[in-house]
Amino acid sequence: MLLRLTTTHTPATDLGYLLHKHPDKLQTFALNFGLAHVFYPEASETRCTALLLLDLDPIGLAREQKSAWEGFALGQYVNDRPYVASSFMSVVLSRVLGSALKGKCDEKPLLADTPIPLEAELAVVASRGGPGLLESLFAPLGYQLEITRYPLDEHFPNWGQSPYYTLKLQQQIRLSDLLSHLYVLLPVLDNDKHYFIGAEEVQKLLKHGEGWLALHPAKELITARYLRHNKPLTSLALRLLQEDLPEVPETQEAKAESLEKALEKPLSLNQLRLEKVAEVVRLSGLRSVGDLGCGEGRLLQLFWQQGQLERIVGLDVSARSLANAVRRLHTERFSERQAQRLELLHGSLVYRDARLKDLEAVVAVEVIEHLEPFRLEAFAQVLFEDLQPQLVVLTTPNAEYNVLFQNLKPGQFRHGDHRFEWSRAEFESWCLNIARKRHYHLRFEPIGPLDPVLGAPTQMAVFEK
Ligand code: SAH
């Protein structure tokens, strides 16, 4: 069982710090089902690779797990367990790379928290669900996948394909996130676990799934398989996952919002912004639009009035906002045709989501500043590489303008949930990089009263193919 981890972050040998394993050493760990070795076949400034080799002891296993191979006497010795990355690998990840899995790195704490270019290759995975399952588990998490499938026996091609694959995953990502994804998803792929499943497995799933599982489009399948189809545990986990959704508590959310509203109210900035964005979409003549981070659906209401729009999709991570959108739009009164025209989706814009496919225009109004900066690249990838709409409109506060808000203390953000607020130069350079790399035309427009020095309160970027 082999896992290869490679980075091209410079200096690449920092991987040694992140894994808590020195690149010059071969280290071996004894586990009750075999030996795990960690070593580095290459370690240079520009590229560093760590290998985790699990040498599973099939004889030892057979002694412990007699019943598993009933009906096929040799099965306990002749099986795929030593080769296929499975729940054994998850145990190794937590025992041998436990600190890396938790994202702990005393020498380089910042690095542990930074997405770096990483490649993980699993020599053999068993996908009980074909290549499609590999895609649907890993692609929504932002990975580029390379999949090689193997025939059952190359001498007998008519026996067909085996469930075995080599899987290569690539992404700019924090190492701890990548390891958490593998920890949860390897047993899910394999659809098996070598140990008894109890309530503590739910805890493990929630812990390692924190921040991504609740929003994963395949969360039901992942949860059911991870818990070995134990129904009560699966429904418990799904209920707890629902609570894991990153919802700002009501009072805090309301407080944060009221500050932003109070500041911007005299300008009626929110309305101005929505009308401006709706106008850009109307003038494009495009026929479908997605509003990512649609909040309570005010912009969706404006889109609803645009006859040329045949498909309108609103997506938000906050179930509470979506519930308000449902009320605002009176979706319960929709005819079947109207319901087909407007869809409200619960999800996150930093994950690939097949439900958003084929949208011609996508807008995200006052949303990017709610994302952790390290998630921005994932957002850009989803939007500009996966969805690739013809038109993208983004708006965000112009931080330079903040000094003109008298109720705002210096350095304070307009909204309690904002993770950053950018100057015009910062927003423009981020957008320019995206447009250059993904071949979009780009223009900027101010929204709101224009100060000759500080600009307008809101900045808008329009990307066109
Ligand atoms: N576009 C609306 C709401 C802006 S507030 C308007 O202009 O009025 C930001 C919205 O982004 C909130 O509704 C919040 O729930 C949503 N949001 C934040 N992070 C998100 C994520 N990762 N995925 C989807 N929506 C997100």
Short mmCIF file of C-alpha atoms and ligand atoms in Angstrom, two decimals:
data_model
loop_
_atom_site.label_atom_id
_atom_site.label_comp_id
_atom_site.label_asym_id
_atom_site.label_seq_id
_atom_site.Cartn_x
_atom_site.Cartn_y
_atom_site.Cartn_z
CA MET A 1 0.00 0.00 0.00
CA LEU A 2 1.72 3.12 -1.16
CA LEU A 3 0.98 6.84 -0.83
CA ARG A 4 3.22 9.38 -2.51
CA LEU A 5 3.13 13.04 -1.50
CA THR A 6 4.98 15.57 -3.62
CA THR A 7 5.30 19.32 -3.37
CA THR A 8 6.93 21.92 -5.59
CA HIS A 9 6.55 24.65 -2.98
CA THR A 10 9.97 26.27 -2.41
CA PRO A 11 11.87 25.27 -0.44
CA ALA A 12 10.25 21.93 -1.15
CA THR A 13 12.11 20.24 1.70
CA ASP A 14 9.76 22.11 4.06
CA LEU A 15 7.55 19.07 3.48
CA GLY A 16 9.77 17.41 6.10
CA TYR A 17 8.64 19.96 8.69
CA LEU A 18 5.00 19.61 7.74
CA LEU A 19 5.10 15.83 7.99
CA HIS A 20 7.33 15.86 11.08
CA LYS A 21 9.59 13.43 9.27
CA HIS A 22 13.15 14.33 8.32
CA PRO A 23 13.87 13.98 4.58
CA ASP A 24 17.25 12.34 5.23
CA LYS A 25 15.90 9.49 7.29
CA LEU A 26 14.00 6.28 6.71
CA GLN A 27 11.59 5.81 9.58
CA THR A 28 9.62 2.69 10.40
CA PHE A 29 6.59 2.39 12.67
CA ALA A 30 5.16 -0.84 13.99
CA LEU A 31 1.38 -1.14 13.98
CA ASN A 32 -0.66 -4.13 14.96
CA PHE A 33 -1.43 -4.93 11.31
CA GLY A 34 2.03 -4.40 9.82
CA LEU A 35 4.86 -1.93 9.38
CA ALA A 36 4.66 1.63 8.02
CA HIS A 37 7.76 3.16 6.47
CA VAL A 38 8.25 6.83 5.60
CA PHE A 39 11.09 7.89 3.32
CA TYR A 40 11.95 10.46 0.69
CA PRO A 41 13.07 9.30 -2.77
CA GLU A 42 13.72 12.95 -3.70
CA ALA A 43 14.29 16.05 -1.60
CA SER A 44 15.55 19.16 -3.37
CA GLU A 45 14.81 22.89 -3.07
CA THR A 46 12.29 22.71 -5.90
CA ARG A 47 10.69 19.28 -5.51
CA CYS A 48 10.30 16.98 -2.58
CA THR A 49 8.53 13.63 -2.37
CA ALA A 50 7.64 11.60 0.68
CA LEU A 51 6.50 8.00 0.40
CA LEU A 52 4.38 6.26 2.93
CA LEU A 53 4.63 2.52 2.46
CA LEU A 54 2.39 0.27 4.49
CA ASP A 55 3.58 -3.29 4.59
CA LEU A 56 0.48 -5.08 5.74
CA ASP A 57 0.92 -8.48 7.35
CA PRO A 58 -1.72 -10.75 5.76
CA ILE A 59 -0.89 -13.69 8.03
CA GLY A 60 -1.33 -11.58 11.15
CA LEU A 61 -4.56 -10.22 9.74
CA ALA A 62 -5.88 -13.67 8.91
CA ARG A 63 -5.34 -14.68 12.52
CA GLU A 64 -7.27 -11.69 13.77
CA GLN A 65 -10.09 -11.64 11.23
CA LYS A 66 -10.94 -15.23 10.43
CA SER A 67 -14.60 -14.68 9.79
CA ALA A 68 -14.12 -12.06 7.07
CA TRP A 69 -13.25 -14.61 4.40
CA GLU A 70 -15.74 -17.36 5.13
CA GLY A 71 -16.50 -19.55 2.16
CA PHE A 72 -13.15 -19.09 0.47
CA ALA A 73 -10.49 -20.78 2.55
CA LEU A 74 -7.54 -19.13 0.84
CA GLY A 75 -9.31 -15.78 0.86
CA GLN A 76 -7.82 -14.85 4.17
CA TYR A 77 -4.34 -15.09 2.66
CA VAL A 78 -5.05 -14.19 -0.95
CA ASN A 79 -6.88 -10.88 -1.05
CA ASP A 80 -6.38 -7.28 -2.05
CA ARG A 81 -5.97 -5.90 1.48
CA PRO A 82 -2.17 -5.52 1.42
CA TYR A 83 -2.29 -3.42 -1.75
CA VAL A 84 -5.40 -1.30 -1.75
CA ALA A 85 -5.44 2.01 0.11
CA SER A 86 -8.26 1.44 2.59
CA SER A 87 -9.21 2.09 6.18
CA PHE A 88 -5.78 0.70 7.12
CA MET A 89 -4.25 3.67 5.36
CA SER A 90 -6.50 6.03 7.33
CA VAL A 91 -5.25 4.50 10.56
CA VAL A 92 -1.67 4.96 9.38
CA LEU A 93 -2.38 8.58 8.50
CA SER A 94 -3.62 9.29 12.00
CA ARG A 95 -0.92 7.27 13.81
CA VAL A 96 2.14 8.08 11.71
CA LEU A 97 1.24 11.50 10.28
CA GLY A 98 -1.07 12.57 13.11
CA SER A 99 0.37 16.07 13.62
CA ALA A 100 0.32 16.78 9.88
CA LEU A 101 -3.27 15.59 9.74
CA LYS A 102 -4.16 18.02 12.50
CA GLY A 103 -2.27 20.82 10.76
CA LYS A 104 0.18 21.18 13.66
CA CYS A 105 3.68 22.38 12.88
CA ASP A 106 5.52 24.25 15.61
CA GLU A 107 8.52 25.09 13.40
CA LYS A 108 6.43 26.46 10.52
CA PRO A 109 2.90 27.22 11.76
CA LEU A 110 2.22 29.62 8.92
CA LEU A 111 3.21 27.11 6.30
CA ALA A 112 0.88 24.50 7.80
CA ASP A 113 -1.91 27.00 7.33
CA THR A 114 -0.99 27.88 3.74
CA PRO A 115 -2.20 26.11 0.62
CA ILE A 116 0.86 24.80 -1.25
CA PRO A 117 1.08 22.89 -4.53
CA LEU A 118 0.60 19.26 -3.56
CA GLU A 119 0.26 16.03 -5.43
CA ALA A 120 -0.89 12.82 -3.81
CA GLU A 121 -0.66 9.53 -5.64
CA LEU A 122 -2.19 6.34 -4.37
CA ALA A 123 -0.65 3.37 -6.14
CA VAL A 124 -3.85 1.35 -5.81
CA VAL A 125 -7.33 2.32 -4.76
CA ALA A 126 -10.40 0.15 -5.16
CA SER A 127 -13.30 2.24 -6.36
CA ARG A 128 -16.51 0.34 -5.66
CA GLY A 129 -18.48 2.65 -7.89
CA GLY A 130 -16.23 3.00 -10.91
CA PRO A 131 -14.26 6.02 -12.15
CA GLY A 132 -17.36 8.18 -11.70
CA LEU A 133 -17.17 7.71 -7.95
CA LEU A 134 -13.56 8.89 -7.88
CA GLU A 135 -14.63 12.02 -9.74
CA SER A 136 -17.65 12.70 -7.61
CA LEU A 137 -15.71 12.34 -4.37
CA PHE A 138 -12.59 14.33 -5.19
CA ALA A 139 -13.52 16.79 -7.94
CA PRO A 140 -15.92 18.84 -5.77
CA LEU A 141 -13.04 19.39 -3.37
CA GLY A 142 -11.11 21.13 -6.12
CA TYR A 143 -8.67 18.39 -7.13
CA GLN A 144 -7.40 17.75 -10.63
CA LEU A 145 -7.61 13.99 -11.03
CA GLU A 146 -5.56 11.59 -13.06
CA ILE A 147 -7.02 8.11 -13.06
CA THR A 148 -5.50 4.92 -14.46
CA ARG A 149 -7.74 1.87 -14.48
CA TYR A 150 -6.47 -1.70 -14.56
CA PRO A 151 -7.99 -4.75 -16.25
CA LEU A 152 -8.81 -7.79 -14.10
CA ASP A 153 -6.12 -9.72 -15.91
CA GLU A 154 -4.14 -8.26 -18.78
CA HIS A 155 -3.79 -11.73 -20.34
CA PHE A 156 -7.57 -12.11 -20.51
CA PRO A 157 -8.93 -8.75 -21.66
CA ASN A 158 -12.43 -10.17 -22.12
CA TRP A 159 -12.68 -10.62 -18.34
CA GLY A 160 -13.17 -6.88 -18.29
CA GLN A 161 -12.06 -4.15 -15.94
CA SER A 162 -11.09 -4.48 -12.31
CA PRO A 163 -12.20 -2.08 -9.58
CA TYR A 164 -8.54 -1.04 -9.14
CA TYR A 165 -7.05 2.29 -10.11
CA THR A 166 -4.01 4.44 -9.64
CA LEU A 167 -5.24 7.79 -8.45
CA LYS A 168 -3.31 11.02 -8.73
CA LEU A 169 -4.71 14.16 -7.06
CA GLN A 170 -3.34 17.63 -7.55
CA GLN A 171 -4.21 20.91 -5.96
CA GLN A 172 -2.88 23.98 -4.20
CA ILE A 173 -4.09 23.06 -0.74
CA ARG A 174 -3.11 22.86 2.92
CA LEU A 175 -1.47 19.54 3.67
CA SER A 176 -3.81 18.93 6.61
CA ASP A 177 -6.85 19.41 4.36
CA LEU A 178 -5.50 16.95 1.82
CA LEU A 179 -4.75 14.36 4.51
CA SER A 180 -8.21 14.83 6.05
CA HIS A 181 -9.82 14.27 2.66
CA LEU A 182 -7.85 11.04 2.23
CA TYR A 183 -8.55 9.94 5.79
CA VAL A 184 -12.29 10.07 5.21
CA LEU A 185 -12.54 9.19 1.54
CA LEU A 186 -10.24 6.16 1.24
CA PRO A 187 -12.50 3.86 3.30
CA VAL A 188 -15.47 5.39 1.47
CA LEU A 189 -14.04 4.43 -1.92
CA ASP A 190 -13.21 0.96 -0.73
CA ASN A 191 -16.64 0.68 0.92
CA ASP A 192 -15.19 -1.39 3.72
CA LYS A 193 -13.60 -1.01 7.14
CA HIS A 194 -11.37 -3.41 8.93
CA TYR A 195 -12.75 -2.63 12.37
CA PHE A 196 -15.98 -2.40 14.26
CA ILE A 197 -18.00 0.77 13.78
CA GLY A 198 -19.28 2.52 16.91
CA ALA A 199 -20.41 5.95 17.92
CA GLU A 200 -16.81 7.19 18.12
CA GLU A 201 -16.61 6.75 14.34
CA VAL A 202 -19.19 9.53 14.01
CA GLN A 203 -16.90 11.78 16.05
CA LYS A 204 -13.96 10.92 13.81
CA LEU A 205 -15.98 11.60 10.70
CA LEU A 206 -17.12 14.99 11.98
CA LYS A 207 -13.63 15.91 13.13
CA HIS A 208 -11.90 15.05 9.88
CA GLY A 209 -14.80 16.26 7.77
CA GLU A 210 -14.91 19.63 9.47
CA GLY A 211 -15.24 22.52 7.08
CA TRP A 212 -15.88 20.46 3.94
CA LEU A 213 -18.08 17.44 4.44
CA ALA A 214 -21.25 19.32 5.37
CA LEU A 215 -21.15 21.03 1.99
CA HIS A 216 -19.94 18.13 -0.12
CA PRO A 217 -22.51 17.25 -2.83
CA ALA A 218 -21.98 13.53 -2.01
CA LYS A 219 -22.16 13.91 1.76
CA GLU A 220 -24.94 11.30 2.14
CA LEU A 221 -23.00 8.63 0.29
CA ILE A 222 -19.77 9.52 2.10
CA THR A 223 -21.43 9.36 5.50
CA ALA A 224 -23.28 6.11 4.84
CA ARG A 225 -20.23 4.34 3.48
CA TYR A 226 -17.89 5.73 6.12
CA LEU A 227 -20.19 4.35 8.80
CA ARG A 228 -20.55 1.06 6.97
CA HIS A 229 -24.20 1.66 6.20
CA ASN A 230 -25.14 1.68 9.87
CA LYS A 231 -28.46 3.51 9.59
CA PRO A 232 -28.82 5.06 13.06
CA LEU A 233 -25.21 6.27 13.06
CA THR A 234 -25.54 7.63 9.54
CA SER A 235 -28.61 9.67 10.31
CA LEU A 236 -27.02 10.92 13.54
CA ALA A 237 -23.92 12.01 11.62
CA LEU A 238 -25.97 13.72 8.91
CA ARG A 239 -27.94 15.61 11.54
CA LEU A 240 -24.76 16.73 13.29
CA LEU A 241 -23.23 17.69 9.95
CA GLN A 242 -26.17 19.95 9.27
CA GLU A 243 -25.26 21.78 12.47
CA ASP A 244 -21.66 22.03 11.29
CA LEU A 245 -22.68 24.37 8.50
CA PRO A 246 -20.80 27.62 8.93
CA GLU A 247 -23.70 29.67 10.14
CA VAL A 248 -23.01 32.92 11.96
CA PRO A 249 -25.16 32.88 15.14
CA GLU A 250 -28.31 34.90 14.64
CA THR A 251 -27.59 37.76 17.00
CA GLN A 252 -24.03 38.18 15.76
CA GLU A 253 -25.15 37.98 12.13
CA ALA A 254 -27.92 40.47 12.72
CA LYS A 255 -25.55 42.83 14.53
CA ALA A 256 -22.90 42.60 11.83
CA GLU A 257 -25.45 43.19 9.14
CA SER A 258 -27.09 46.11 10.84
CA LEU A 259 -23.74 47.93 11.02
CA GLU A 260 -23.15 47.47 7.31
CA LYS A 261 -26.73 48.46 6.50
CA ALA A 262 -26.59 51.52 8.75
CA LEU A 263 -23.35 52.68 7.20
CA GLU A 264 -24.45 52.18 3.65
CA LYS A 265 -28.09 53.10 4.05
CA PRO A 266 -27.86 56.81 3.32
CA LEU A 267 -26.32 55.82 -0.01
CA SER A 268 -28.86 53.03 -0.51
CA LEU A 269 -25.80 51.31 -1.72
CA ASN A 270 -27.16 47.80 -1.60
CA GLN A 271 -29.99 48.63 -3.99
CA LEU A 272 -27.67 50.57 -6.27
CA ARG A 273 -25.27 47.65 -6.41
CA LEU A 274 -27.94 45.08 -7.20
CA GLU A 275 -29.49 47.23 -9.90
CA LYS A 276 -26.10 47.84 -11.48
CA VAL A 277 -25.25 44.13 -11.55
CA ALA A 278 -28.71 43.24 -12.88
CA GLU A 279 -28.19 45.82 -15.63
CA VAL A 280 -24.85 44.31 -16.69
CA VAL A 281 -26.51 40.90 -16.98
CA ARG A 282 -29.51 42.35 -18.88
CA LEU A 283 -27.28 44.12 -21.39
CA SER A 284 -25.29 40.94 -22.02
CA GLY A 285 -28.44 39.31 -23.42
CA LEU A 286 -27.37 35.99 -21.86
CA ARG A 287 -30.12 33.58 -20.92
CA SER A 288 -29.01 31.98 -17.68
CA VAL A 289 -27.51 33.39 -14.53
CA GLY A 290 -26.20 32.11 -11.21
CA ASP A 291 -26.07 34.32 -8.13
CA LEU A 292 -23.42 32.84 -5.84
CA GLY A 293 -23.88 33.96 -2.25
CA CYS A 294 -27.40 35.06 -3.15
CA GLY A 295 -28.28 35.81 0.48
CA GLU A 296 -31.94 36.61 0.88
CA GLY A 297 -32.56 36.71 -2.85
CA ARG A 298 -32.93 40.44 -3.52
CA LEU A 299 -30.93 40.21 -6.73
CA LEU A 300 -32.82 37.07 -7.74
CA GLN A 301 -35.97 39.19 -7.58
CA LEU A 302 -34.49 41.63 -10.08
CA PHE A 303 -33.40 38.78 -12.34
CA TRP A 304 -36.91 37.33 -12.12
CA GLN A 305 -38.21 40.44 -13.82
CA GLN A 306 -35.82 40.06 -16.76
CA GLY A 307 -37.70 38.27 -19.51
CA GLN A 308 -34.59 37.11 -21.35
CA LEU A 309 -33.46 34.96 -18.40
CA GLU A 310 -34.65 31.39 -18.84
CA ARG A 311 -32.71 29.93 -15.92
CA ILE A 312 -31.91 31.64 -12.62
CA VAL A 313 -29.96 29.88 -9.89
CA GLY A 314 -29.26 31.21 -6.41
CA LEU A 315 -26.69 29.49 -4.21
CA ASP A 316 -25.82 30.22 -0.62
CA VAL A 317 -24.10 28.48 2.24
CA SER A 318 -26.51 29.87 4.81
CA ALA A 319 -29.70 27.84 5.21
CA ARG A 320 -31.26 30.72 7.09
CA SER A 321 -30.68 33.18 4.23
CA LEU A 322 -32.11 30.67 1.78
CA ALA A 323 -35.19 30.27 3.94
CA ASN A 324 -35.64 34.04 3.79
CA ALA A 325 -35.17 33.94 0.03
CA VAL A 326 -37.91 31.31 -0.21
CA ARG A 327 -40.22 33.66 1.70
CA ARG A 328 -39.25 36.70 -0.35
CA LEU A 329 -39.75 34.95 -3.67
CA HIS A 330 -42.89 33.03 -2.60
CA THR A 331 -41.58 29.91 -4.26
CA GLU A 332 -44.51 27.95 -2.79
CA ARG A 333 -46.76 29.71 -5.30
CA PHE A 334 -44.57 28.76 -8.26
CA SER A 335 -46.06 26.83 -11.13
CA GLU A 336 -44.01 23.90 -12.41
CA ARG A 337 -42.57 26.07 -15.16
CA GLN A 338 -41.64 28.83 -12.76
CA ALA A 339 -40.00 26.33 -10.46
CA GLN A 340 -37.89 25.18 -13.37
CA ARG A 341 -36.87 28.75 -14.10
CA LEU A 342 -35.62 29.55 -10.60
CA GLU A 343 -33.65 27.21 -8.40
CA LEU A 344 -32.32 27.83 -4.89
CA LEU A 345 -29.35 25.71 -3.93
CA HIS A 346 -27.70 25.11 -0.61
CA GLY A 347 -23.96 24.83 -1.15
CA SER A 348 -20.62 26.49 -1.11
CA LEU A 349 -19.02 28.40 -3.93
CA VAL A 350 -15.57 27.09 -3.10
CA TYR A 351 -16.54 23.56 -4.13
CA ARG A 352 -17.20 22.31 -7.63
CA ASP A 353 -20.89 21.74 -7.97
CA ALA A 354 -22.42 20.02 -10.98
CA ARG A 355 -25.75 21.73 -10.32
CA LEU A 356 -24.21 24.99 -11.53
CA LYS A 357 -23.14 23.60 -14.89
CA ASP A 358 -23.83 25.50 -18.12
CA LEU A 359 -24.67 28.86 -16.58
CA GLU A 360 -23.91 31.61 -19.10
CA ALA A 361 -23.51 34.36 -16.51
CA VAL A 362 -22.44 34.15 -12.88
CA VAL A 363 -22.41 36.95 -10.32
CA ALA A 364 -21.16 37.15 -6.73
CA VAL A 365 -22.17 40.40 -5.09
CA GLU A 366 -20.37 41.32 -1.87
CA VAL A 367 -19.33 37.74 -1.30
CA ILE A 368 -15.58 37.29 -1.82
CA GLU A 369 -14.76 39.33 1.28
CA HIS A 370 -16.66 36.71 3.32
CA LEU A 371 -14.23 33.98 2.22
CA GLU A 372 -11.03 33.12 4.04
CA PRO A 373 -8.22 34.42 1.80
CA PHE A 374 -6.84 30.90 1.36
CA ARG A 375 -10.16 29.85 -0.19
CA LEU A 376 -10.09 32.53 -2.88
CA GLU A 377 -8.03 30.44 -5.26
CA ALA A 378 -10.46 27.53 -4.92
CA PHE A 379 -13.30 29.94 -5.67
CA ALA A 380 -11.48 31.29 -8.74
CA GLN A 381 -10.86 27.75 -9.95
CA VAL A 382 -14.45 26.67 -9.54
CA LEU A 383 -15.73 29.78 -11.24
CA PHE A 384 -13.27 30.40 -14.05
CA GLU A 385 -12.04 26.88 -14.81
CA ASP A 386 -14.84 24.55 -13.91
CA LEU A 387 -17.93 26.66 -14.68
CA GLN A 388 -16.34 29.05 -17.21
CA PRO A 389 -19.39 31.23 -17.81
CA GLN A 390 -19.26 33.83 -20.57
CA LEU A 391 -19.83 36.62 -18.08
CA VAL A 392 -18.75 37.00 -14.46
CA VAL A 393 -19.57 40.00 -12.29
CA LEU A 394 -17.94 40.40 -8.88
CA THR A 395 -18.36 43.23 -6.41
CA THR A 396 -16.57 43.96 -3.15
CA PRO A 397 -16.12 46.95 -0.82
CA ASN A 398 -13.44 49.47 -1.66
CA ALA A 399 -11.53 49.73 1.63
CA GLU A 400 -10.12 53.16 0.73
CA TYR A 401 -13.60 54.62 0.99
CA ASN A 402 -14.04 53.45 4.60
CA VAL A 403 -12.53 56.63 6.11
CA LEU A 404 -15.59 58.47 4.80
CA PHE A 405 -17.92 56.39 6.97
CA GLN A 406 -18.06 58.37 10.18
CA ASN A 407 -19.33 55.51 12.34
CA LEU A 408 -16.54 53.19 11.31
CA LYS A 409 -13.41 53.08 13.47
CA PRO A 410 -10.09 53.15 11.63
CA GLY A 411 -9.19 49.67 10.45
CA GLN A 412 -12.65 48.29 11.24
CA PHE A 413 -14.46 46.31 8.52
CA ARG A 414 -17.95 47.23 7.36
CA HIS A 415 -19.32 43.82 8.35
CA GLY A 416 -18.36 41.55 11.26
CA ASP A 417 -18.09 38.55 8.95
CA HIS A 418 -15.75 40.21 6.43
CA ARG A 419 -12.38 38.45 6.32
CA PHE A 420 -10.72 41.31 4.43
CA GLU A 421 -11.58 44.50 2.60
CA TRP A 422 -9.44 45.42 -0.37
CA SER A 423 -8.19 48.67 -1.81
CA ARG A 424 -8.82 49.22 -5.50
CA ALA A 425 -5.23 48.20 -6.33
CA GLU A 426 -5.60 44.94 -4.38
CA PHE A 427 -8.90 43.94 -5.99
CA GLU A 428 -7.71 44.94 -9.43
CA SER A 429 -4.50 42.97 -9.23
CA TRP A 430 -6.33 39.85 -8.01
CA CYS A 431 -8.83 40.15 -10.87
CA LEU A 432 -6.14 40.89 -13.45
CA ASN A 433 -4.25 37.74 -12.53
CA ILE A 434 -7.39 35.70 -12.95
CA ALA A 435 -8.32 37.29 -16.26
CA ARG A 436 -4.82 36.84 -17.66
CA LYS A 437 -4.54 33.22 -16.63
CA ARG A 438 -8.04 32.24 -17.73
CA HIS A 439 -8.28 34.45 -20.84
CA TYR A 440 -11.11 36.77 -19.91
CA HIS A 441 -11.55 40.43 -20.88
CA LEU A 442 -11.83 42.55 -17.79
CA ARG A 443 -13.19 45.96 -16.88
CA PHE A 444 -13.82 47.71 -13.59
CA GLU A 445 -16.63 50.04 -12.63
CA PRO A 446 -17.20 52.02 -9.45
CA ILE A 447 -20.60 51.81 -7.76
CA GLY A 448 -21.92 54.60 -5.54
CA PRO A 449 -20.88 58.23 -5.08
CA LEU A 450 -17.41 58.79 -6.46
CA ASP A 451 -14.79 60.49 -4.29
CA PRO A 452 -12.07 61.98 -6.51
CA VAL A 453 -9.29 60.51 -4.37
CA LEU A 454 -10.77 57.51 -2.59
CA GLY A 455 -13.01 56.22 -5.37
CA ALA A 456 -16.50 54.77 -4.87
CA PRO A 457 -17.70 52.68 -1.89
CA THR A 458 -18.14 49.55 -4.01
CA GLN A 459 -15.91 48.21 -6.74
CA MET A 460 -17.20 45.97 -9.51
CA ALA A 461 -15.24 43.74 -11.90
CA VAL A 462 -16.82 42.48 -15.12
CA PHE A 463 -15.13 39.49 -16.79
CA GLU A 464 -16.16 38.54 -20.31
CA LYS A 465 -15.08 35.74 -22.62
N1 SAH B 1 -25.22 38.83 -2.54
C1 SAH B 1 -26.05 39.25 -1.42
C2 SAH B 1 -25.51 38.80 -0.06
C3 SAH B 1 -24.14 39.27 0.28
S1 SAH B 1 -23.65 38.80 1.91
C4 SAH B 1 -26.25 40.76 -1.45
O1 SAH B 1 -25.48 41.45 -2.10
O2 SAH B 1 -27.18 41.24 -0.82
C5 SAH B 1 -22.62 37.41 1.57
C6 SAH B 1 -23.37 36.13 1.32
O3 SAH B 1 -22.43 35.15 0.94
C7 SAH B 1 -24.08 35.59 2.56
O4 SAH B 1 -25.40 35.29 2.23
C8 SAH B 1 -23.29 34.35 2.92
O5 SAH B 1 -24.09 33.34 3.49
C9 SAH B 1 -22.76 33.92 1.56
N2 SAH B 1 -21.55 33.10 1.62
C10 SAH B 1 -20.45 33.27 2.38
N3 SAH B 1 -19.57 32.29 2.17
C11 SAH B 1 -20.11 31.48 1.23
C12 SAH B 1 -19.70 30.28 0.59
N4 SAH B 1 -18.53 29.71 0.86
N5 SAH B 1 -20.52 29.73 -0.32
C13 SAH B 1 -21.72 30.28 -0.62
N6 SAH B 1 -22.15 31.39 -0.04
C14 SAH B 1 -21.38 31.99 0.88
#
